[in-house]
XYZ file of C-alpha atoms in Angstrom:
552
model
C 194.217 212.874 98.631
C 197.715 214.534 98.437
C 197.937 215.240 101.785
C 200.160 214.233 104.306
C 198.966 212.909 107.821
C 201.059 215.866 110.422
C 202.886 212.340 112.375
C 203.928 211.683 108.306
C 205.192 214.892 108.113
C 207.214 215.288 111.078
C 208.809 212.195 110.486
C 210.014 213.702 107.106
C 211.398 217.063 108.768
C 213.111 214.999 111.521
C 214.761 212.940 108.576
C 215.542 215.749 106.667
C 217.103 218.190 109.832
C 219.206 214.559 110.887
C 220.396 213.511 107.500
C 219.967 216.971 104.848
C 220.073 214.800 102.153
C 217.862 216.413 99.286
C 214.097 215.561 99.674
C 213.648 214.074 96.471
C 215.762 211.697 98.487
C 213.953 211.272 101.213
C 210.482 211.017 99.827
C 211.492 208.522 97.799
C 212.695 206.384 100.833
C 209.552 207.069 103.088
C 206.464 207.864 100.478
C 207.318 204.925 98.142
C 203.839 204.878 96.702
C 204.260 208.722 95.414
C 207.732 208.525 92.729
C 205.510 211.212 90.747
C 206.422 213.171 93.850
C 209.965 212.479 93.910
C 210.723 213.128 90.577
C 209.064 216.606 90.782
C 211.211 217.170 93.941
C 214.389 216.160 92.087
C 213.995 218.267 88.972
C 212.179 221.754 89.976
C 212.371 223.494 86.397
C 208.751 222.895 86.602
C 208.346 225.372 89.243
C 211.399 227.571 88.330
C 212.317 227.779 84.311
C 208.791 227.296 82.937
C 205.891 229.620 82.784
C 203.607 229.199 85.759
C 200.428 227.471 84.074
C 202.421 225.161 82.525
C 204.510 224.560 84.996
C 200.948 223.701 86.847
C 200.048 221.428 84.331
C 203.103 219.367 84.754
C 202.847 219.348 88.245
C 198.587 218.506 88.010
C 199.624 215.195 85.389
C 203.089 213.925 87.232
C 201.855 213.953 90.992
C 199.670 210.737 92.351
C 196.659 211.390 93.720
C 194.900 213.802 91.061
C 192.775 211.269 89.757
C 190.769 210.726 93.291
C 190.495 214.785 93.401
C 188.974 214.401 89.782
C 186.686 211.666 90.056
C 185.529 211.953 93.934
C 181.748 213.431 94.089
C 182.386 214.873 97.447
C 186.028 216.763 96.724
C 183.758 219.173 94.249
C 185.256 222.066 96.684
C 188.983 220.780 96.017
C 188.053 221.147 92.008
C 186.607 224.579 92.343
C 189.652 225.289 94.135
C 191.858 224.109 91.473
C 190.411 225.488 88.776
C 190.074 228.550 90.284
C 194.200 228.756 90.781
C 194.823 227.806 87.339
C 192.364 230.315 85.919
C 194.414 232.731 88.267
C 197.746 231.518 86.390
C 195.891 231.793 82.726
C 195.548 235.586 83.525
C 199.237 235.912 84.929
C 200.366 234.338 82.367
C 198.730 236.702 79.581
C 200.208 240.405 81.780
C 203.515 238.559 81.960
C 204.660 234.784 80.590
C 207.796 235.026 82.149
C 206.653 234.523 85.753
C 207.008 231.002 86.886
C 205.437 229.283 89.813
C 208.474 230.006 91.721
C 208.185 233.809 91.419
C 204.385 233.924 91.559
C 204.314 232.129 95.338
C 207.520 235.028 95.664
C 204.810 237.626 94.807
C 201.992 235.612 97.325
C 204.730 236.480 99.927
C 204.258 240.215 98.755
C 202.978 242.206 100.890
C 201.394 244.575 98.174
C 200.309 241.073 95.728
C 196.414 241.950 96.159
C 197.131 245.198 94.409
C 199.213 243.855 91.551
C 196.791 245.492 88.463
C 194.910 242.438 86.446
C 193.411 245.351 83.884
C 195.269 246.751 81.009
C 197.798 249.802 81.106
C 196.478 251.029 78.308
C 192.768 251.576 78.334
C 190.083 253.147 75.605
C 189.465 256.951 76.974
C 185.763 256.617 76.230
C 184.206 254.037 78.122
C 183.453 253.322 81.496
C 185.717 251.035 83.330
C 183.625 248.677 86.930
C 187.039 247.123 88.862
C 188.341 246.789 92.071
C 190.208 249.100 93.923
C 193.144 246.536 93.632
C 192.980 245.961 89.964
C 192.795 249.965 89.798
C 196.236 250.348 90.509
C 198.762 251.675 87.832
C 195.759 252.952 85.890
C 194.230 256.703 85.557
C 190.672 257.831 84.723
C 189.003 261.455 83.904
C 186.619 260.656 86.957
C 186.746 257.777 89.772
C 183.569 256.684 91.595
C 184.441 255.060 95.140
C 181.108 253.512 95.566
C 179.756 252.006 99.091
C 182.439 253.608 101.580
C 180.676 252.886 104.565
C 182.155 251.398 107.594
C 182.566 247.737 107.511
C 183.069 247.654 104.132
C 185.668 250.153 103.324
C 187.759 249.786 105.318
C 187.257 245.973 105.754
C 189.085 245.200 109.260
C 188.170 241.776 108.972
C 190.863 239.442 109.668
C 189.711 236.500 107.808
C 188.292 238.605 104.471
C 191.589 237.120 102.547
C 193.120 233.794 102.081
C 196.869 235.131 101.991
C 197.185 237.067 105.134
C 200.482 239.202 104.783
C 200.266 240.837 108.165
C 200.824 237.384 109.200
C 204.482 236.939 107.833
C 205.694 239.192 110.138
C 206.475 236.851 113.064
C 205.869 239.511 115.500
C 202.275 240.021 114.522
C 201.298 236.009 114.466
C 199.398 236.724 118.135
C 198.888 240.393 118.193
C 195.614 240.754 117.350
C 196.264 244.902 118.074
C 198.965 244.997 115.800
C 196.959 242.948 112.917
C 194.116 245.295 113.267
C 196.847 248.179 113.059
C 198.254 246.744 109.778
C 194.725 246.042 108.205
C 193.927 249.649 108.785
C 196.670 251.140 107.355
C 196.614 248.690 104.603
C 192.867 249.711 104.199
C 194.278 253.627 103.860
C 197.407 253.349 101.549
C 194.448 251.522 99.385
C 192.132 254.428 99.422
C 194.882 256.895 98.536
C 195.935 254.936 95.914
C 192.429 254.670 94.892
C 191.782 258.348 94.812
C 194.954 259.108 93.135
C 193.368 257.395 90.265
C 191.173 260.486 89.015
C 192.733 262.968 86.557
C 190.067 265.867 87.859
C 187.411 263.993 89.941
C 186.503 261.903 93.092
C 183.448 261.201 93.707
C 182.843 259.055 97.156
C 178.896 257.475 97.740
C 177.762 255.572 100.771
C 174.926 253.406 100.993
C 171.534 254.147 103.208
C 171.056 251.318 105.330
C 167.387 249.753 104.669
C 165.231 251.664 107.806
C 165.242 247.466 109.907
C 168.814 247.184 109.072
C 169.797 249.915 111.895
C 172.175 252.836 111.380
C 174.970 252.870 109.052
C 177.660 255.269 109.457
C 179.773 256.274 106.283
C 183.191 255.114 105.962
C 185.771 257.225 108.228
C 187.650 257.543 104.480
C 184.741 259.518 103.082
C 184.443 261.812 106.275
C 188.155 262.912 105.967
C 188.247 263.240 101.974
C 185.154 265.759 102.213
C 186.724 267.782 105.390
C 183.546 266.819 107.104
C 182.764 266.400 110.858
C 182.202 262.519 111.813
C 179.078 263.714 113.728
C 177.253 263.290 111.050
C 173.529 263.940 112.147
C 170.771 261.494 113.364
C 169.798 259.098 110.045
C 167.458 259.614 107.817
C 163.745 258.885 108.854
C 162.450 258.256 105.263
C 160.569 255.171 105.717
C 161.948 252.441 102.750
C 160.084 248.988 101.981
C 160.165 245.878 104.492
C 163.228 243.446 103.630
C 162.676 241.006 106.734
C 159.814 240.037 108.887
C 161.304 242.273 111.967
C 160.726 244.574 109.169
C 157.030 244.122 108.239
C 156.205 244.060 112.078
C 157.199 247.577 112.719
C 155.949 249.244 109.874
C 152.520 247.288 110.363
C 152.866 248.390 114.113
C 153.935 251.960 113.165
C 150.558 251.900 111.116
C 148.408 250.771 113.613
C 149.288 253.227 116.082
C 149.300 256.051 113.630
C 146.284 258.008 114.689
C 146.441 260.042 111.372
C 146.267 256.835 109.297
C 142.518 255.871 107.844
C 140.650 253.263 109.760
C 141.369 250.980 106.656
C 144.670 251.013 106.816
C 144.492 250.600 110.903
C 142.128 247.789 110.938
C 144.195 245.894 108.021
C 147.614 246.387 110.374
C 146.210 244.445 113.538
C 144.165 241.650 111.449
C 147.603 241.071 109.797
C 149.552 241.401 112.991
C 147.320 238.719 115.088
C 145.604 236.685 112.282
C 148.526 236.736 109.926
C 145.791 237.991 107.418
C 143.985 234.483 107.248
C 146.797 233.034 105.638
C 147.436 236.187 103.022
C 150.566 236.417 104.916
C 152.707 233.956 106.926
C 155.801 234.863 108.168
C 157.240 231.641 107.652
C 157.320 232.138 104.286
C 159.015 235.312 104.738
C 162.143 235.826 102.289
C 165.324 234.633 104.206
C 163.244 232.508 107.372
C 164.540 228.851 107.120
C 161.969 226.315 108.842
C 161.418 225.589 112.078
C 163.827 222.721 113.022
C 162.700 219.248 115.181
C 161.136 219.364 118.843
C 162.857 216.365 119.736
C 164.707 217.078 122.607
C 168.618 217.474 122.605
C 169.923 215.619 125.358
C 169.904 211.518 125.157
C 167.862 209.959 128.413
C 171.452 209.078 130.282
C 174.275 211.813 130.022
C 177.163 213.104 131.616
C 178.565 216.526 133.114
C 181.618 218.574 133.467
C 182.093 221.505 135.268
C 183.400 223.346 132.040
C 179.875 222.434 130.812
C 178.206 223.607 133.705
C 179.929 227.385 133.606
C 179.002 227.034 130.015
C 175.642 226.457 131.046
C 175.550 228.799 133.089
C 176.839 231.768 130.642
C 174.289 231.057 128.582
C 171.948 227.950 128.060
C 171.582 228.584 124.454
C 175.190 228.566 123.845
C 175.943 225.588 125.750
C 173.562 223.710 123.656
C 174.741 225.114 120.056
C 178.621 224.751 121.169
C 178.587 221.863 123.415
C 175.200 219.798 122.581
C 174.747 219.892 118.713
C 178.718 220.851 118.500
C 177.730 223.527 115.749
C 181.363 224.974 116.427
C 185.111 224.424 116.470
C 185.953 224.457 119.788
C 189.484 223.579 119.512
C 191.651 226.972 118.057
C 195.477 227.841 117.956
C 195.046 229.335 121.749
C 193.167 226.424 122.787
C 196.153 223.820 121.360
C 198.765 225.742 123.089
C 197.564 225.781 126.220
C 196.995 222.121 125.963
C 200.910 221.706 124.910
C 201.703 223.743 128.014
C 199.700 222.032 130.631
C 201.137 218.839 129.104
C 205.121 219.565 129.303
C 204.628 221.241 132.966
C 202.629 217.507 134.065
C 206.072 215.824 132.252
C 208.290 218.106 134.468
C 206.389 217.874 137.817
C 205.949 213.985 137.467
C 209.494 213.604 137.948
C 209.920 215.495 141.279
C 206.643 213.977 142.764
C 207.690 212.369 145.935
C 210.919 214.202 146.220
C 210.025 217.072 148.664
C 210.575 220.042 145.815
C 207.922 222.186 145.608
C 208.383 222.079 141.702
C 210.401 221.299 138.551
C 213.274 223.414 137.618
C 212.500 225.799 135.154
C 215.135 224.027 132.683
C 214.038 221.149 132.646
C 210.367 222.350 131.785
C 211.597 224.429 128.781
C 213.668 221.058 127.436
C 210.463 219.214 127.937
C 208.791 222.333 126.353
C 210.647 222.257 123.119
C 210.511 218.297 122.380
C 206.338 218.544 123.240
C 206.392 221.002 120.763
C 208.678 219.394 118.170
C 206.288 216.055 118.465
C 203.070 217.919 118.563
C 202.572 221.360 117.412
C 200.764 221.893 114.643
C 199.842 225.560 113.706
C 199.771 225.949 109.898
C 203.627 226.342 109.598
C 207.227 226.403 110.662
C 207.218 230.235 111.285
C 203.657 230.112 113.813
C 204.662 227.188 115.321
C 207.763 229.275 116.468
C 205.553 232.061 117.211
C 203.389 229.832 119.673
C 206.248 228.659 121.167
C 207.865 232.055 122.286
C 204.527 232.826 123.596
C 204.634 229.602 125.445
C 208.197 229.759 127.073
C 207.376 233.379 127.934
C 204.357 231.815 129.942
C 206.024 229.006 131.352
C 209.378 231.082 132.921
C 206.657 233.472 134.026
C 205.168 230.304 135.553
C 208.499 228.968 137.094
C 209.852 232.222 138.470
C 207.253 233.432 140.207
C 205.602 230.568 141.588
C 202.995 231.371 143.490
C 202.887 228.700 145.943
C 205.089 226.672 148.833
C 203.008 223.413 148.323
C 204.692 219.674 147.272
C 203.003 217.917 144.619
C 200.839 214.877 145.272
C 198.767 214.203 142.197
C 199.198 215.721 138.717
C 196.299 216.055 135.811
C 194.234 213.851 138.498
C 190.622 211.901 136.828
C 187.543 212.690 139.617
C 184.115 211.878 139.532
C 181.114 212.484 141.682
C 177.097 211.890 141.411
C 175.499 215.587 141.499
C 171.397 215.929 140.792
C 171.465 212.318 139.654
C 174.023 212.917 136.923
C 177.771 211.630 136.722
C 179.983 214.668 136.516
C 183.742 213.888 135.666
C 186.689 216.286 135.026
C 190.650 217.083 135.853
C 192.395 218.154 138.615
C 195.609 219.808 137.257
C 197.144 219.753 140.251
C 197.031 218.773 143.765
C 199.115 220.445 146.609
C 200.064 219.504 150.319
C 200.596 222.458 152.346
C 200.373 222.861 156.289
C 196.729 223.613 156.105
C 196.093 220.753 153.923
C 195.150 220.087 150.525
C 194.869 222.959 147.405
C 193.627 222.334 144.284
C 195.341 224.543 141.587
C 193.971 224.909 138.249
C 196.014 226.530 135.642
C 194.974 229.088 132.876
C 196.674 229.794 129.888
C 195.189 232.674 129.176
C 195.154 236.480 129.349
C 191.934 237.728 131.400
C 191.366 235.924 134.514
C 187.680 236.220 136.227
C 187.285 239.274 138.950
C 187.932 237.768 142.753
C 184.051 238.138 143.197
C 183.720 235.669 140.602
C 186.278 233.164 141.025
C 185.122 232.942 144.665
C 182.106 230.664 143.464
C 183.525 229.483 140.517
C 181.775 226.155 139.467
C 184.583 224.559 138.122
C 186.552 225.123 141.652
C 184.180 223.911 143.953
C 183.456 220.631 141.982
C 186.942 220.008 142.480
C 186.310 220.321 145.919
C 183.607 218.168 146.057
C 184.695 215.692 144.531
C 187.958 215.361 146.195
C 186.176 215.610 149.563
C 183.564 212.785 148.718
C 187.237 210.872 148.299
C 187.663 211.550 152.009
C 190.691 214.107 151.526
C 190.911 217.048 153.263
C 190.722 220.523 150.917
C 191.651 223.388 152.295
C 191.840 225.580 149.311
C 191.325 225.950 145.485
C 193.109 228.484 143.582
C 192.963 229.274 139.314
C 196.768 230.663 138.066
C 196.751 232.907 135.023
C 200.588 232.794 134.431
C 199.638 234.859 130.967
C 198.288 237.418 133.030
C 201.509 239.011 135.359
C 200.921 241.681 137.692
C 204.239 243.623 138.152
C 206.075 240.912 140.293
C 203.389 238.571 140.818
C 200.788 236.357 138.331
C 197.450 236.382 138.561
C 196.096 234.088 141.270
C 192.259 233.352 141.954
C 190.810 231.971 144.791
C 187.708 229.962 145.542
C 185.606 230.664 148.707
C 185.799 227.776 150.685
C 182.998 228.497 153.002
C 180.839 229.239 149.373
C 180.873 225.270 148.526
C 177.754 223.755 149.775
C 175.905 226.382 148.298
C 177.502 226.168 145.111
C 176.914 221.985 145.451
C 173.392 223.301 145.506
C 173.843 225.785 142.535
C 175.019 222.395 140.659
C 172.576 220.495 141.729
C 169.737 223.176 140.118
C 171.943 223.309 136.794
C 171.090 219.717 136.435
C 167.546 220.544 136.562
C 167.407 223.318 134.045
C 169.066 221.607 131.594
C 166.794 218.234 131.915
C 163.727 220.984 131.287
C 165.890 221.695 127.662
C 164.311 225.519 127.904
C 167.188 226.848 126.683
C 167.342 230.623 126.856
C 170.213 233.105 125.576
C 171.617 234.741 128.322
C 173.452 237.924 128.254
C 176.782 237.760 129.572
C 180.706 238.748 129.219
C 180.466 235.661 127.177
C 178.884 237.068 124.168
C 181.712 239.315 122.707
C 183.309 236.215 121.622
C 180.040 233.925 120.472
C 180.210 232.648 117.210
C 176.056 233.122 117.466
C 175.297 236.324 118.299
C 174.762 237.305 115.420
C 171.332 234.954 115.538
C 170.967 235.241 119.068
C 167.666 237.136 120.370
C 169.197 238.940 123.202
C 170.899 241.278 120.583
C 169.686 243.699 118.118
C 171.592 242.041 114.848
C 170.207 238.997 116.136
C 166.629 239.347 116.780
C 165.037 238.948 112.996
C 166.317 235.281 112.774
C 163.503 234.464 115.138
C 159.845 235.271 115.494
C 157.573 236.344 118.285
């Protein structure tokens, strides 16, 4: 309810980088209906002189809005979240009531904040004390127990297991994902040394057995190298433990039945269970953890439409398509996936204007100026210091782009709408741009990002070849199709992909029997290069951690 729409915002940054009058000034002029807001600007004791929770509490009573957050049945989330922050101040605010709001979002910037200690300094000698590894810190004990080190959970390389992020404040880190994964592991170690460091006399490290269905679990690299062991730590354990999950009944029924040492009892029980679900004894789906079996109905409505980014979706991996793209279970859109979008959009600015002329393209100046003011308007990537970040990235792709183009081709169309019938179905997509050359025509499609397809593959590549098509069925003469991964430079060359032209009619074909799988709505996972990045695998059948969420 507080919220500012992001146009609302950048109007207020523009007026405050053009004017720098204070803000309290400004948000009075252009938020009218929020003077709680400007008055809170315009005095900021709250935030600086007072102690933090009540410095909360003035700001929760004085700012407009609260009152929706309060009474508003579906903002329960936004009240849990509230309350959760100012029980987080109520315990500051007992270890130290000097710290104000200011200085505890100073601390949030910390680096080391997670490990501030929220116990005592001072604790009884005889009892035993259950906290974090965090709250541990600054405190000593005659013994410390580091339970469950086992990989995965200590150390947790997860990159979204926190809401504050550090690693990200260092701007060089915003799109490293290698250099995040190096700071989260050595944050993970300074955090087990500081844990150890604890004990007066005594360590003692335990890792959990993983339940016999569950598959192996390896101890935590942490506890290898604090007992001087090898990492090789032996086949696992073969003691058989009770059934959590229907995958698990199944084998140890099958393991039964198959025993020839077992009685004939406990044989015959196994396969009456196993075929005849035990006349009803047991059903497994009524199995602990096995949701019911969702609607028949099919997914697609009697009268849709294609794309050829669909159809390579399709293609991947039916299942996937129809999760991602069908019942849109996902967030497709993502901080890569925006700036590429910004990119495409300034370089269609810059070649617009030398359309006509004879150039072969825009000067690279002129992109980056167009570059900077899309970006100003438009970007939108959870603060001033990533939206930087995202732009350097950008400008690094775009001169890339601009220096070594890979082409002698004038532009003739730019970000061009087709459409053509294939298997019955109207398929409709982009041309990003459209090149005359001697030989004639070339499609180009541009990528934004890092791993372009082998040649093998881009050679039929779907999206490619409808581009063909459907220029062709215009009447214009293509010659050529090529994908350019600027991202992706090769010494002094980018990455360019080309379609096989003679490869089209067959891939028509190829389109044409995509339309009739997916009318049949079978569909299947697929393994594919695909799956390291799908938000489903962990449900998906094709893979181990997957199987259990459905049955046979």
């Amino acid at each position: 309810g507080l919220r500012a729409h992001p146009p609302t915002e950048r109007a207020l940054m523009r007026a405050r980088r053009r004017t720098w009058e204070p803000w309290h000034h400004i948000v009075a002029e252009r938020l009218p209906h929020l003077p709680g807001l400007a008055s809170l600007l315009a005095d900021p004791s709250w935030a600086t002189t007072r102690p933090a929770a009540e410095g909360f509490w003035h700001l929760w009573s004085t700012v407009e809005g609260v009152d929706r957050i309060v009474a508003d049945p579906e903002r329960a989330d936004w009240r849990r979240a509230w309350r959760s922050f100012a029980q987080t101040l109520a315990r500051q605010s007992e270890r130290d009531p000097s710290v104000t709001l200011h200085h505890y979002f100073v601390l949030t910037e910390d680096e080391d904040f997670e490990a501030q200690p929220m116990l005592p300094a001072h604790l009884p000698s005889e009892r035993v004390t259950l906290t974090t590894l965090h709250q541990a810190k600054g405190l000593e004990f005659d013994i410390v127990f580091i339970a469950n080190a086992v990989e995965g959970v200590f150390p947790d390389l997860r990159r979204s297991r926190r809401l504050l992020r550090p690693e990200l404040l260092e701007p060089s880190r915003l799109t490293d994902m290698e250099a995040q994964g190096t700071f989260h592991l050595q944050e993970e170690t300074r955090l087990a040394y500081t844990a150890m460091t604890r004990a007066r006399s005594r360590v003692v490290w335990t890792a959990t057995r993983a339940a016999d269905d569950l598959g192996e679990r390896r101890p935590s690299r942490f506890l290898v190298a604090a007992s001087g062991g090898s990492a090789d730590l032996g086949p696992p354990d073969d003691a058989e433990t009770e059934p959590v999950t229907v995958a698990g009944m199944e084998r140890v029924l099958r393991r039964h039945l198959l025993d020839p040492a077992a009685p004939a009892a406990v044989r015959l029980g196994a396969v009456r269970v196993l075929v005849r679900h035990a006349e009803g004894r047991w059903n497994p789906m009524r199995f602990a953890g096995v949701p019911e079996r969702g609607p028949s109905s099919p997914i697609l409505p009697e009268f849709f439409r294609l794309s050829p980014s669909q159809a390579e979706s399709f293609r991947d991996c039916p299942r996937r398509y129809a999760l991602e793209r069908r019942l849109q279970l996902t967030d497709s859109d993502n901080d890569y996936a925006q700036s590429g979008s910004l990119v495409h959009k300034a370089c269609e600015l810059a070649e617009t204007e030398i359309v006509g002329t004879g150039e072969i393209h825009a000067p690279l100046k002129r992109v980056l100026e167009i570059l900077d003011e899309v970006w100003e308007e438009e970007a939108d990537f959870g603060g001033h210091t990533r939206n930087r970040a995202f732009l350097k990235r950008a400008r690094e792709i775009v001169t890339t782009l601009y220096t070594l183009w890979p082409s002698n081709g004038t532009p003739v169309a730019l970000e061009k709408p087709i459409r053509i019938e294939i298997g019955g179905v109207t398929w409709r997509g982009l041309v990003d741009r459209v090149e005359r050359t001697d030989a004639g025509l070339k499609v180009v499609d541009l990528k934004t990002g890092t791993k372009p397809p082998s040649h093998e593959e881009a050679a039929r590549s779907l999206q490619l070849a409808f581009y063909v098509l459907a220029l062709q069925e215009e009447g214009e003469d293509v010659t050529a199709a090529e994908l350019w991964y600027p991202a992706a430079r090769y010494k002094a060359s980018i990455a360019v992909r080309r379609l096989d032209m003679s490869a089209v009619p067959e891939i028509r074909q190829e389109l044409e029997g995509l339309v009739t799988e997916l009318r049949a709505e079978r569909w299947e996972a697929r393994v594919s290069a695909a799956c390291e990045h799908c938000a489903f695998k962990s449900s998906c059948p094709q893979w181990p951690d997957g199987k259990e969420a459905y049955l046979p």
